[in-house]
Each structure stands twice: as C-alpha cells, then as structure tokens.
Amino acid sequence: AQIAAYEEGGEWLDEALEYIEGNMDFVIDFAAKNMPKLKVRKPEGTYILWLDFSNYGISADEIHDRIYNKAKVLLQDGLVHDPDLGGCFQRMCMPAARCVVEEAMKRICKAFADLA
C-alpha cells in the first residue's frame, strides 16, 4: 500500500491539498466578513490555522468557554504551545469535511456575536 501511495497517489494528494486550502480560504474569508476582530493568517507549511482572538479583549478562560462550552466546538488552546502568551490563540485543523468547518465557524461566530 505504501509503494502504491508513492507511485500512484499524486492525483489524490493534489486533490487533498486543494481541498484543505479551500477550507483555509473559507475560514479566512468567513472571519473577514463575519468576525473582523478575529485574526487569521494562512499558514505556509502546515494544515493548521492559528485563530487569534486577542482583539476581543477577553481572558483566555473566556475565549475557551465561548468556543468549547457555548459554541460546542473542539479546537486546541494556544496555551498548550505557549503557557505564557498562547491564551488568545486557538488552533483549527483543516483536513476536515467542509461542512464541519463551516458549522464550527458559524457556532464560534454566534458565541462571539455580543462582542462584535
């Protein structure tokens, strides 16, 4: 299977990368239109987006509560990667079905709507 993947998987890989990039573009566009305080930058070498909630002016605990408990979306707290400065950041993994990414962003947007 590994040999077949290397020898015959090029088309699948190209399609997968295009799909993941489409997910990233969706999140970036959605944030720009619906959550302008949210900073998102397309990564250059990974499939994970860093979402920066620092412009909302709330604590890391409040960010976590809104995303995990109110929006019911599971991301990864930035504190895992930087216990001192990561509190305003969340990581979002992009190899997911587009409908899942869209639903997650809609829920997050709704959870932050009162701070718009």
Coordinates of C-alpha atoms in Angstrom, one line a residue:
A1 CA 0.0 0.0 0.0
Q2 CA 2.8 2.4 0.8
I3 CA 4.5 1.7 -2.5
A4 CA 1.2 2.3 -4.3
A5 CA 0.7 5.5 -2.5
Y6 CA 4.1 6.8 -3.5
E7 CA 3.8 5.7 -7.1
E8 CA 0.1 6.3 -7.8
G9 CA -1.1 8.8 -5.1
G10 CA -0.1 12.0 -6.7
E11 CA -3.6 12.9 -8.0
W12 CA -5.2 12.1 -4.7
L13 CA -2.6 14.2 -2.9
D14 CA -3.1 17.2 -5.2
E15 CA -6.9 16.9 -4.6
A16 CA -6.5 16.7 -0.8
L17 CA -4.2 19.7 -0.7
E18 CA -6.6 21.7 -2.8
Y19 CA -9.5 20.8 -0.5
I20 CA -7.5 21.7 2.6
E21 CA -6.5 25.0 1.1
G22 CA -10.2 25.6 0.2
N23 CA -11.1 25.0 3.9
M24 CA -8.4 27.6 4.9
D25 CA -9.7 30.1 2.4
F26 CA -13.2 29.6 3.7
V27 CA -12.2 30.3 7.3
I28 CA -10.2 33.3 6.4
D29 CA -13.0 34.8 4.3
F30 CA -15.6 33.9 6.9
A31 CA -13.6 35.6 9.6
A32 CA -13.1 38.7 7.5
K33 CA -16.8 39.1 6.7
N34 CA -18.3 37.9 10.0
M35 CA -15.7 38.3 12.7
P36 CA -13.4 41.2 11.7
K37 CA -11.8 41.2 15.2
L38 CA -10.6 37.6 14.6
K39 CA -7.1 37.5 13.1
V40 CA -6.4 34.5 10.9
R41 CA -3.4 34.1 8.6
K42 CA -2.9 31.3 6.1
P43 CA 0.0 29.1 7.1
E44 CA 2.9 28.5 4.8
G45 CA 3.8 24.9 5.6
T46 CA 1.0 23.2 7.6
Y47 CA -2.7 22.4 7.6
I48 CA -3.4 24.1 10.9
L49 CA -4.8 27.6 11.2
W50 CA -4.0 29.8 14.2
L51 CA -7.0 31.8 15.2
D52 CA -6.0 35.0 17.2
F53 CA -8.8 36.2 19.5
S54 CA -6.7 39.0 21.2
N55 CA -8.8 41.8 19.7
Y56 CA -11.8 40.7 21.6
G57 CA -10.3 41.9 24.9
I58 CA -11.3 38.9 27.0
S59 CA -9.4 36.4 29.0
A60 CA -8.1 33.1 27.8
D61 CA -10.6 31.4 30.1
E62 CA -13.5 33.3 28.5
I63 CA -12.2 32.5 25.0
H64 CA -12.1 28.9 25.9
D65 CA -15.5 28.9 27.5
R66 CA -17.1 30.6 24.5
I67 CA -15.6 28.1 22.0
Y68 CA -15.8 24.9 23.9
N69 CA -18.9 25.4 26.1
K70 CA -21.1 27.9 24.2
A71 CA -20.2 27.1 20.6
K72 CA -19.5 23.4 21.4
V73 CA -16.5 23.3 19.1
L74 CA -13.3 21.5 19.9
L75 CA -10.2 23.3 18.9
Q76 CA -6.8 23.3 20.7
D77 CA -5.9 26.1 23.1
G78 CA -2.8 28.0 22.3
L79 CA -1.8 27.7 26.0
V80 CA -0.7 24.1 25.2
H81 CA 2.0 25.6 22.9
D82 CA 2.9 28.7 24.9
P83 CA 1.7 28.8 28.5
D84 CA 2.6 32.4 28.8
L85 CA 1.4 34.1 25.6
G86 CA -0.9 31.5 23.9
G87 CA -4.1 32.3 25.8
C88 CA -5.7 34.3 23.0
F89 CA -5.0 31.7 20.3
Q90 CA -6.8 28.6 19.2
R91 CA -5.6 26.0 16.6
M92 CA -8.0 24.7 14.0
C93 CA -7.2 21.6 12.0
M94 CA -8.1 22.0 8.3
P95 CA -8.3 18.4 7.0
A96 CA -12.0 18.1 7.8
A97 CA -15.2 18.0 5.8
R98 CA -16.0 21.5 4.6
C99 CA -19.5 21.3 6.2
V100 CA -17.9 20.6 9.6
V101 CA -15.5 23.6 9.2
E102 CA -18.5 25.8 8.1
E103 CA -20.6 24.7 11.1
A104 CA -17.8 25.3 13.5
M105 CA -17.2 28.8 12.3
K106 CA -20.9 29.6 12.4
R107 CA -21.1 28.4 16.0
I108 CA -17.9 30.3 17.0
C109 CA -19.3 33.5 15.4
K110 CA -22.5 33.2 17.3
A111 CA -20.6 32.7 20.5
F112 CA -18.7 35.9 20.0
A113 CA -21.5 38.0 18.5
D114 CA -22.1 40.1 21.6
L115 CA -18.5 41.3 21.4
A116 CA -18.6 42.3 17.7

